[in-house]
């Protein structure tokens, strides 16, 4: 006879999972799902070990729920939690601050799920979850993050409601609908608070140190490779809304940091020029181009403007100035999204009468570096008859020799410019700008490196121009007699499509480490993807402009448009409470009207109970109609025999209607008119 083998552990677990779940298991799993949704946004910034610990604890709690095992002892959880707190200190070297605090809260929620033994533990978990939902906005305030948090709130409220039902709980679909309704009812009051609660300067979801945190964007120095790294990022650097007609793509140079000091590898600003605050000699030509810039936070002090701005834009609570190199610098690092208006000229003459002492600062080269480059400059110098010919000669050299434009240039040695010009001949914009400026200085022509962004893409949906980190660019400026500082882009000599279009026009985007190259040839699918991206960018931009960028100035403008001249905290507070009360009343009024109405029989029963209470015979909380009738008809009852008979008959019919079978209840309903008249006579006799 064959012996049947025992089922495996996995088979037994699946069999157990397929059985109908008890109410406690279902509610606990719903709570775990809500906690997973709360913790999910924090995975991107938590240390890997913390994410692993949280995942292990959640799986442990899920296993306990399915198996029906007992919770782990505190003596087991205590050493694990101590090790986790030690990991927090080892990672951040402190228990204080945003990163360490959020990590500890995440771990605390995961551990608390393994210690949930009473209803108060449930409330602790719910409160921790709501706090972590708020903390997630420290890291992202995008529309997707907000939508995910709304979904997490609905699921957490549904889990909380599920634990409150003492009897049979409604189906999950109805509980989710109730949780959604609760959130929907809070939306009108939330909008009032958002619009009228007194705003503060600075980011609402941030800490003072956030402005100093590392962010993607242009650096305060330039060396081979750091701009090509930005070219791989699709992150938005800023958006621009043109009031006047935008210039062609070839003139879209957004000016950023200007570098003049070179140590053989890295370009940095000339410190002596950074602090210069005198007037800048610039002669604009033509009409200015007006536009508005919405700059993303970058943790640095540089504002971006189209070449060439004449004045520094006004930024609320962060004064800015225009340096002698026409770089716009703010007093404080930009730690939040800001918006400013600017005017620029694409045709100009910059400092045509600069002194020899100033120009000498833009001729310095480090000694002992790039001997081949200096030798090339020496050979060319004897054949050139002016600075303009020197510029043309170097650009011709880049065009005629076998130089290539690439995002993956070879590594350069100690003599970086020599290696690039005579060996690798492959580079990105910073390689060409750096080599060009070194050659110009070696030829005796004052030159400097300018970094910023080149190009941009107009969104056909909302009309905003989007400039991404992939549009980061480096070019050169040379000083020519009677013309002043003149922009020269050596990259255009090698890859003109980079300037005429965008980076994608010069280098097709690649996926999976270069295994797949995307074809950017216009086609139906490319047009559909571009339209989809434009629509999403327009939605994101509207969210940034009207929600995240709702500043005190915009709040003040809104209140003034309503007819209030003096806008201060008293006005805002009065409007907030007044409009909040009206909105609350409007939301609450339908709820009061939709209260469950008593049927006529229940109203009669309550009227009888009130009459009997005046005679000292009020029903006890535990008494049903039958027990109450027995007490009213007992010898100790203050009612006379006729009243006892009427009360007993009424309570008998009431019991049949409320608790009898459907057939019995229908039969009793037919006698309702007699029941009402009999009760009226009872009340008349009792007076």
XYZ file of C-alpha atoms in Angstrom:
687
model
C 0.000 0.000 0.000
C 1.340 3.397 -1.045
C 1.965 5.927 1.649
C 0.816 9.485 0.835
C 3.619 11.984 1.239
C 3.053 14.949 3.489
C 2.429 18.237 1.667
C 5.358 20.589 1.357
C 5.547 23.804 3.363
C 4.818 25.942 0.282
C 1.822 23.778 -0.672
C 0.470 23.962 2.859
C 0.894 27.737 2.847
C -0.993 28.051 -0.455
C -3.782 25.794 0.806
C -4.063 27.884 3.928
C -4.069 31.084 1.861
C -6.858 29.752 -0.410
C -9.231 29.246 2.517
C -11.740 32.000 3.338
C -9.936 34.466 5.586
C -11.190 35.512 8.964
C -12.187 39.098 9.598
C -9.029 39.865 11.639
C -6.723 38.487 8.934
C -8.433 40.427 6.169
C -8.296 43.694 8.148
C -4.634 43.169 9.056
C -3.660 42.461 5.441
C -5.493 45.603 4.355
C -3.538 47.581 6.961
C -0.269 46.049 5.712
C -1.144 47.006 2.133
C -1.809 50.583 3.257
C 1.538 50.697 5.089
C 3.351 49.420 1.991
C 1.807 52.261 -0.028
C 2.886 54.754 2.647
C 6.463 53.429 2.729
C 6.903 53.019 -1.050
C 7.855 56.681 -1.807
C 10.618 56.545 0.823
C 12.443 53.650 -0.873
C 14.209 56.012 -3.301
C 16.065 57.909 -0.552
C 16.443 55.296 2.215
C 19.723 53.414 2.642
C 19.626 49.986 1.025
C 20.001 48.237 4.381
C 17.009 50.136 5.827
C 14.840 49.205 2.841
C 15.896 45.564 3.223
C 15.091 45.553 6.964
C 11.644 47.098 6.361
C 10.844 44.610 3.593
C 11.896 41.698 5.827
C 9.757 42.960 8.732
C 6.707 43.433 6.494
C 7.102 39.945 5.028
C 7.503 38.558 8.557
C 4.262 40.254 9.624
C 2.456 38.950 6.520
C 3.658 35.411 7.246
C 2.417 35.653 10.843
C -0.979 36.852 9.618
C -1.401 34.006 7.128
C -0.140 31.334 9.524
C -2.016 32.665 12.520
C 1.152 32.506 14.639
C 1.799 34.482 17.781
C 3.575 37.812 17.610
C 7.332 37.713 18.288
C 8.473 38.361 21.822
C 9.774 41.781 22.740
C 13.041 40.132 23.705
C 13.417 39.171 20.025
C 12.414 42.562 18.639
C 14.492 44.572 21.117
C 17.985 43.536 19.907
C 16.890 43.840 16.256
C 15.580 47.357 16.837
C 18.787 48.338 18.688
C 20.840 47.104 15.729
C 18.607 49.096 13.374
C 19.092 52.283 15.402
C 22.832 51.585 15.372
C 22.639 51.356 11.592
C 20.952 54.774 11.478
C 23.748 56.318 13.533
C 26.430 54.525 11.502
C 24.895 55.853 8.252
C 24.191 59.464 9.250
C 26.514 59.936 12.264
C 23.541 61.455 14.133
C 19.996 60.733 15.233
C 18.828 64.237 14.333
C 18.011 65.892 11.037
C 15.726 65.122 8.136
C 17.385 62.009 6.694
C 18.058 60.272 10.013
C 14.640 61.228 11.412
C 12.695 59.909 8.429
C 14.700 56.668 8.402
C 13.964 56.104 12.095
C 10.234 56.751 11.554
C 10.140 54.260 8.678
C 11.820 51.602 10.824
C 9.545 52.437 13.759
C 6.434 51.837 11.642
C 7.763 48.496 10.408
C 8.617 47.357 13.962
C 5.279 48.583 15.332
C 3.424 46.279 12.942
C 5.065 43.344 14.747
C 3.910 44.682 18.107
C 0.244 45.362 17.314
C -1.712 43.721 20.111
C -4.385 46.290 21.047
C -6.477 48.981 19.389
C -4.186 51.709 20.698
C -1.354 50.105 18.688
C -3.542 50.477 15.599
C -3.911 54.200 16.246
C -0.134 54.549 16.697
C 0.383 52.877 13.304
C -2.207 55.129 11.660
C -0.656 58.293 13.138
C 2.851 57.208 12.122
C 1.600 56.500 8.609
C 0.038 59.931 8.214
C 3.234 61.557 9.489
C 5.329 59.600 6.989
C 2.952 60.662 4.203
C 3.743 64.272 5.076
C 7.472 63.515 5.304
C 7.471 62.115 1.762
C 6.888 65.663 0.467
C 10.353 66.591 1.741
C 11.702 64.692 -1.251
C 9.135 65.203 -3.998
C 6.188 67.534 -4.480
C 5.328 66.372 -7.984
C 1.783 65.747 -9.094
C 2.456 61.994 -9.150
C 3.699 62.106 -5.554
C 0.571 64.006 -4.502
C -1.719 61.545 -6.317
C 0.037 58.598 -4.688
C -0.368 60.159 -1.248
C -4.100 60.735 -1.838
C -4.445 57.048 -2.733
C -2.455 56.119 0.399
C -4.749 58.294 2.561
C -7.846 56.598 1.119
C -6.421 53.130 1.728
C -5.277 53.998 5.261
C -8.705 55.438 6.136
C -10.331 52.297 4.721
C -8.088 50.121 6.919
C -8.874 52.270 9.961
C -12.628 52.049 9.257
C -12.407 48.276 8.841
C -11.143 47.866 12.409
C -14.002 50.016 13.776
C -16.847 47.740 12.708
C -17.968 45.630 15.677
C -20.431 43.492 13.741
C -20.432 42.374 10.146
C -18.247 44.650 8.050
C -19.445 45.884 4.634
C -17.677 44.561 1.534
C -14.252 46.018 0.764
C -15.662 47.931 -2.203
C -18.116 49.800 0.019
C -15.423 50.530 2.608
C -13.140 51.929 -0.098
C -16.011 54.075 -1.353
C -16.557 55.399 2.175
C -12.843 56.190 2.584
C -12.875 57.991 -0.773
C -15.979 59.941 0.255
C -14.295 61.099 3.475
C -11.316 62.418 1.474
C -13.619 64.046 -1.100
C -15.588 65.839 1.643
C -12.328 67.332 2.938
C -11.295 68.762 -0.452
C -13.333 72.035 -0.333
C -11.990 72.994 3.099
C -8.485 71.990 1.975
C -8.721 74.382 -0.979
C -9.814 77.217 1.327
C -6.874 76.574 3.651
C -4.457 76.339 0.720
C -5.581 79.653 -0.754
C -6.027 81.661 2.444
C -3.729 80.258 5.107
C -1.000 82.903 5.604
C 1.935 81.878 3.439
C 5.574 82.036 4.470
C 8.629 82.792 2.369
C 10.652 79.755 1.406
C 9.659 76.198 0.583
C 6.839 74.752 2.680
C 8.217 71.209 2.350
C 11.854 71.811 3.169
C 14.359 72.507 5.876
C 16.892 75.345 6.126
C 19.745 73.099 5.061
C 18.019 71.909 1.917
C 19.341 74.770 -0.143
C 22.877 73.512 0.414
C 22.112 69.933 -0.578
C 23.597 68.572 -3.783
C 21.371 68.930 -6.819
C 21.681 68.260 -10.505
C 22.765 71.244 -12.586
C 25.671 73.373 -13.706
C 28.706 73.344 -11.443
C 30.789 76.232 -10.127
C 33.730 74.821 -12.093
C 34.286 72.986 -15.368
C 36.526 70.053 -16.167
C 36.365 67.425 -18.934
C 33.316 65.221 -18.420
C 31.089 67.139 -15.992
C 28.809 68.680 -18.645
C 28.588 65.470 -20.671
C 27.223 63.802 -17.517
C 24.368 66.332 -17.484
C 23.611 65.512 -21.112
C 22.288 62.127 -19.981
C 19.697 63.741 -17.682
C 16.186 64.592 -18.829
C 15.559 66.587 -15.652
C 14.108 70.044 -16.237
C 16.485 72.935 -15.499
C 13.995 75.751 -16.075
C 11.031 76.846 -18.178
C 10.659 80.116 -20.064
C 7.507 81.866 -21.241
C 8.270 84.400 -23.994
C 6.206 87.566 -24.111
C 7.855 88.566 -27.391
C 8.689 86.270 -30.281
C 11.484 83.874 -29.223
C 14.745 84.003 -31.192
C 15.795 81.103 -33.434
C 17.398 78.089 -31.786
C 20.893 79.174 -32.869
C 20.559 82.296 -30.655
C 19.170 80.520 -27.593
C 22.231 80.798 -25.361
C 21.236 80.874 -21.671
C 24.162 82.444 -19.848
C 25.438 80.892 -16.617
C 28.831 80.707 -14.848
C 31.827 82.341 -16.572
C 35.307 80.863 -16.028
C 38.693 82.491 -16.483
C 41.121 80.708 -14.134
C 42.712 77.519 -15.492
C 45.023 75.116 -13.631
C 45.701 72.724 -16.512
C 42.539 70.677 -16.074
C 39.764 72.609 -14.302
C 38.257 76.006 -15.110
C 37.047 78.198 -12.237
C 35.844 81.834 -11.960
C 38.318 84.671 -11.623
C 37.817 85.622 -7.986
C 39.005 89.190 -8.546
C 36.239 89.682 -11.108
C 33.481 87.944 -9.118
C 33.323 90.757 -6.545
C 33.402 93.594 -9.088
C 30.214 95.683 -8.784
C 30.896 98.593 -11.150
C 28.832 99.414 -14.251
C 29.100 97.093 -17.245
C 29.766 98.691 -20.617
C 27.300 97.105 -23.011
C 25.699 98.606 -26.100
C 22.538 96.719 -27.086
C 21.176 96.737 -30.614
C 17.627 96.120 -31.736
C 14.577 95.442 -29.586
C 14.727 93.516 -26.290
C 13.184 90.089 -25.869
C 10.941 89.841 -22.815
C 10.278 86.541 -21.080
C 9.586 84.946 -17.717
C 11.744 82.154 -16.262
C 10.610 79.496 -13.796
C 13.875 78.137 -12.402
C 14.026 74.798 -10.629
C 15.961 74.642 -7.325
C 19.654 73.921 -7.878
C 21.389 74.829 -4.593
C 23.571 77.460 -6.292
C 23.579 81.245 -6.630
C 23.411 81.628 -10.427
C 20.297 82.704 -12.315
C 19.914 81.850 -15.973
C 19.164 84.503 -18.593
C 19.227 84.697 -22.352
C 22.274 86.474 -23.720
C 22.506 89.328 -23.090
C 20.715 90.781 -20.005
C 21.231 94.430 -19.102
C 19.869 94.287 -15.539
C 19.484 91.646 -12.867
C 15.905 90.398 -12.413
C 14.065 90.959 -9.144
C 13.701 87.833 -7.005
C 11.563 87.939 -3.868
C 13.548 87.615 -0.641
C 16.787 86.907 -2.519
C 18.416 90.022 -4.044
C 20.433 89.485 -7.220
C 23.163 91.449 -8.988
C 24.825 91.442 -12.376
C 28.541 90.675 -12.355
C 30.997 92.314 -14.735
C 30.885 89.126 -16.864
C 27.093 89.476 -17.137
C 26.484 86.573 -14.817
C 23.434 86.983 -12.541
C 24.260 86.067 -8.942
C 21.848 85.888 -6.004
C 22.710 86.518 -2.362
C 21.517 83.082 -1.194
C 21.577 79.681 -2.887
C 18.414 78.825 -4.786
C 16.735 76.182 -2.651
C 13.212 76.493 -4.038
C 11.490 76.991 -7.357
C 11.544 80.700 -8.251
C 10.038 82.796 -11.013
C 11.382 86.054 -12.381
C 10.928 88.401 -15.352
C 13.871 89.288 -17.578
C 14.805 91.223 -20.722
C 17.672 90.348 -23.052
C 19.263 91.460 -26.317
C 20.594 88.936 -28.803
C 22.630 91.658 -30.590
C 25.063 93.732 -28.527
C 28.599 94.985 -28.015
C 30.113 94.026 -24.654
C 32.976 96.068 -23.166
C 34.566 97.162 -26.485
C 36.872 99.591 -24.632
C 38.217 97.255 -21.942
C 41.605 98.275 -20.513
C 44.829 96.337 -21.089
C 45.071 95.564 -17.366
C 41.666 93.867 -17.439
C 42.379 91.973 -20.646
C 45.654 90.570 -19.280
C 43.622 88.644 -16.688
C 42.033 86.683 -19.556
C 45.373 85.703 -21.096
C 46.940 83.711 -18.265
C 47.856 80.051 -18.793
C 49.435 77.625 -16.294
C 53.108 76.948 -16.794
C 54.315 73.488 -17.713
C 51.072 72.308 -19.315
C 50.133 71.441 -22.909
C 53.481 72.062 -24.709
C 52.172 70.745 -28.066
C 49.273 73.210 -27.965
C 51.640 76.087 -27.278
C 53.872 74.944 -30.137
C 50.884 74.836 -32.520
C 49.927 78.368 -31.468
C 53.502 79.529 -32.131
C 53.436 78.113 -35.665
C 50.082 79.729 -36.424
C 50.993 83.123 -34.968
C 53.486 83.928 -37.716
C 50.832 83.457 -40.444
C 48.012 85.424 -38.798
C 47.378 89.122 -39.243
C 44.785 89.786 -36.553
C 42.597 88.388 -33.833
C 39.708 87.687 -36.207
C 41.976 85.572 -38.417
C 43.121 83.684 -35.318
C 39.521 82.767 -34.453
C 38.795 81.673 -38.030
C 41.991 79.614 -38.175
C 41.186 77.602 -35.061
C 37.579 76.998 -36.162
C 38.889 75.884 -39.563
C 41.287 73.539 -37.770
C 38.373 71.932 -35.884
C 36.334 71.576 -39.081
C 39.057 70.120 -41.304
C 40.714 67.723 -38.882
C 38.991 64.483 -37.873
C 37.327 65.654 -34.678
C 34.157 63.965 -33.447
C 31.377 64.990 -31.069
C 30.586 62.304 -28.498
C 29.113 61.794 -25.037
C 31.764 59.193 -24.209
C 35.144 60.843 -24.837
C 38.343 58.989 -23.894
C 40.087 59.873 -20.655
C 42.684 62.631 -20.824
C 46.043 62.754 -19.084
C 47.993 65.528 -17.374
C 48.212 67.571 -20.584
C 44.474 67.411 -21.255
C 44.335 69.863 -24.177
C 47.325 68.210 -25.903
C 45.698 64.793 -25.572
C 42.421 66.114 -26.988
C 43.879 68.079 -29.920
C 46.521 65.608 -31.064
C 45.477 62.191 -29.799
C 41.841 61.433 -28.976
C 40.140 64.185 -31.040
C 36.796 63.125 -29.566
C 34.964 65.184 -27.008
C 31.888 67.001 -25.796
C 31.237 70.756 -25.737
C 33.475 71.389 -22.700
C 36.446 69.788 -24.503
C 36.066 72.068 -27.522
C 35.433 75.213 -25.445
C 38.428 74.532 -23.196
C 40.821 73.745 -26.054
C 39.631 76.777 -28.040
C 40.170 79.191 -25.122
C 43.652 77.777 -24.414
C 44.617 78.192 -28.090
C 43.243 81.743 -28.170
C 45.198 82.731 -25.081
C 48.327 81.127 -26.496
C 47.802 83.285 -29.611
C 47.521 86.411 -27.442
C 43.736 86.799 -27.773
C 41.828 87.343 -24.478
C 39.351 84.505 -24.083
C 37.172 82.812 -21.440
C 34.785 79.875 -21.037
C 31.052 80.428 -20.592
C 28.728 77.671 -19.413
C 24.949 77.568 -19.421
C 22.283 76.001 -21.613
C 21.796 76.110 -25.353
C 18.447 75.607 -27.023
C 15.136 74.537 -25.594
C 11.882 72.979 -26.761
C 8.613 74.895 -27.129
C 5.656 72.998 -25.694
C 2.861 73.354 -28.225
C 0.239 72.771 -25.506
C 0.971 75.639 -23.092
C 3.563 77.679 -25.035
C 6.340 77.307 -22.431
C 9.901 76.590 -23.554
C 11.388 73.708 -21.583
C 15.151 73.636 -21.061
C 16.512 70.404 -19.634
C 19.803 69.436 -18.061
C 20.630 67.661 -21.321
C 20.744 71.131 -22.919
C 23.748 72.099 -20.746
C 26.467 73.575 -22.929
C 29.854 75.305 -22.878
C 31.088 77.896 -25.339
C 33.770 80.598 -25.528
C 34.034 84.370 -25.603
C 36.954 86.211 -27.185
C 37.739 89.922 -26.984
C 38.099 91.529 -30.400
C 39.151 95.100 -30.992
C 36.263 97.534 -31.548
C 33.786 94.694 -30.977
C 34.411 93.691 -27.391
C 33.567 90.264 -26.040
C 32.174 88.100 -28.835
C 30.598 84.678 -28.498
C 32.285 81.851 -30.379
C 30.919 78.315 -30.174
C 33.651 75.897 -31.330
C 31.245 72.955 -30.956
C 29.286 74.352 -33.920
C 32.368 73.891 -36.102
C 32.277 70.130 -35.454
C 28.565 69.470 -34.849
C 26.506 72.414 -36.200
C 23.275 70.456 -35.665
C 23.898 70.704 -31.888
C 23.303 74.466 -32.060
C 20.753 74.580 -34.867
C 18.609 71.934 -33.203
C 19.277 70.277 -29.822
C 21.561 67.581 -28.473
C 19.314 64.853 -29.879
C 19.908 66.269 -33.351
C 23.662 65.740 -32.999
C 23.721 62.531 -30.918
C 20.721 60.148 -31.086
C 19.658 59.015 -27.592
C 20.669 55.513 -26.577
C 19.226 53.033 -24.117
C 20.618 50.153 -22.093
C 24.205 51.355 -22.050
C 24.297 52.080 -25.768
C 22.910 48.711 -26.935
C 19.892 50.415 -28.516
C 20.008 53.691 -30.458
C 16.690 55.489 -30.884
C 15.822 56.663 -34.362
C 14.671 60.303 -34.143
C 13.435 60.369 -37.739
C 9.975 61.950 -37.691
C 7.259 59.336 -37.773
C 3.759 58.685 -36.476
C 4.960 57.030 -33.275
C 7.517 59.776 -32.618
C 4.859 62.461 -33.091
C 2.518 60.608 -30.737
C 5.231 60.298 -28.086
C 6.164 63.967 -28.457
C 2.529 65.024 -28.122
C 2.101 62.815 -25.067
C 5.222 64.282 -23.470
C 4.093 67.827 -24.248
C 0.728 67.210 -22.617
C 2.321 65.739 -19.523
C 4.864 68.571 -19.327
C 2.005 71.077 -19.582
C 0.157 69.398 -16.706
C 3.332 69.309 -14.613
C 4.085 72.936 -15.402
C 0.566 73.998 -14.365
C 1.016 72.109 -11.102
C 4.332 73.895 -10.510
C 3.000 77.328 -11.467
C -0.304 77.280 -9.560
C 0.289 74.902 -6.654
C 3.972 74.639 -5.756
C 4.703 78.236 -6.748
C 1.794 79.763 -4.798
C 3.927 82.369 -3.068
C 2.949 85.132 -0.593
C 2.998 87.604 -3.497
C 0.540 85.547 -5.498
C -1.654 85.086 -2.431
C -1.615 88.851 -1.866
C -2.563 89.462 -5.508
C -5.455 87.026 -5.206
C -6.859 88.731 -2.098
C -6.464 92.171 -3.661
C -8.373 90.989 -6.736
C -11.282 90.227 -4.371
C -11.406 93.887 -3.354
C -9.280 93.908 -0.200
C -6.665 96.655 -0.209
C -4.957 95.974 3.126
C -3.778 92.370 2.962
C -2.213 91.245 6.243
C -2.462 88.210 8.485
C -5.633 89.567 10.126
C -7.416 89.846 6.786
C -6.244 86.399 5.723
C -7.249 84.826 9.041
C -10.713 86.433 8.970
C -11.318 85.340 5.372
C -10.025 81.852 6.100
C -12.318 81.288 9.102
C -15.316 82.956 7.436
C -15.068 81.121 4.123
C -14.055 77.927 5.937
C -17.227 78.051 8.048
C -19.365 78.583 4.944
C -17.710 75.703 3.087
C -18.049 73.425 6.118
C -21.741 74.273 6.403
C -22.334 73.644 2.706
C -20.618 70.248 2.958
C -22.311 69.279 6.237
C -25.868 70.332 5.317
C -26.509 67.485 2.840
C -25.095 65.026 5.381
C -27.625 66.132 8.024
C -30.444 65.789 5.519
C -29.327 62.321 4.575
C -29.520 61.002 8.106
C -31.423 57.759 8.451
C -35.072 58.634 9.044
C -37.203 56.777 11.589
C -40.204 54.957 10.227
C -43.616 55.770 11.812
C -43.588 52.694 14.008
C -40.184 53.573 15.518
C -41.364 57.129 16.168
C -44.423 55.796 17.990
C -42.238 53.489 20.052
C -39.970 56.377 21.071
C -43.020 58.507 21.937
C -44.285 55.687 24.189
C -40.882 55.402 25.866
C -40.860 59.140 26.594
C -44.395 58.976 28.087
C -43.449 56.033 30.283
C -40.256 57.790 31.373
C -42.394 60.632 32.788
C -44.235 58.024 34.861
C -40.992 56.470 36.079
C -41.074 53.472 33.728
C -38.372 54.295 31.190
C -36.982 51.277 29.302
C -33.540 50.084 30.324
C -30.780 50.060 27.684
C -30.713 46.285 27.629
C -34.506 45.796 27.397
C -36.174 44.740 24.218
C -39.883 45.296 23.437
C -40.981 41.966 24.961
C -39.129 42.435 28.255
C -40.347 46.020 28.413
C -43.979 44.892 27.872
C -43.670 42.340 30.686
C -42.478 45.082 33.061
C -45.198 47.502 32.002
C -47.920 44.865 32.595
C -46.548 43.657 35.928
C -48.239 44.350 39.254
C -45.704 47.062 40.118
C -46.498 49.055 36.977
C -48.176 52.462 37.552
C -50.503 51.867 34.567
C -54.145 50.939 34.936
C -55.465 47.698 33.343
C -56.711 49.440 30.163
C -53.409 51.212 29.647
C -51.511 47.969 30.284
C -53.556 46.171 27.622
C -53.007 48.947 25.068
C -49.285 49.130 25.805
C -48.880 45.348 25.598
C -50.724 45.186 22.282
C -48.645 48.007 20.821
C -45.360 46.435 21.928
C -46.444 43.067 20.547
C -47.172 44.572 17.132
C -43.953 46.621 17.276
C -41.929 43.466 17.975
C -43.579 41.698 15.037
C -42.783 44.572 12.681
C -39.184 45.114 13.813
C -37.979 41.582 14.488
C -40.477 39.200 12.877
C -40.238 37.383 9.568
C -41.103 39.333 6.421
C -44.570 37.739 6.228
C -45.334 38.464 9.865
C -44.026 41.996 9.519
C -46.298 42.650 6.516
C -49.333 41.332 8.382
C -48.547 43.544 11.353
C -48.122 46.584 9.109
C -51.759 46.226 7.989
C -52.882 46.900 11.554
C -50.806 50.069 11.793
C -53.840 52.396 11.649
C -55.501 50.538 14.518
C -52.169 50.572 16.338
C -51.887 54.344 15.980
C -55.451 55.047 17.166
C -55.025 52.675 20.082
C -51.810 54.393 21.114
C -53.450 57.835 20.866
C -56.179 56.713 23.183
C -53.522 55.363 25.548
C -51.739 58.708 25.587
C -55.043 60.555 26.151
C -55.985 58.377 29.098
C -52.514 58.763 30.632
C -52.791 62.549 31.007
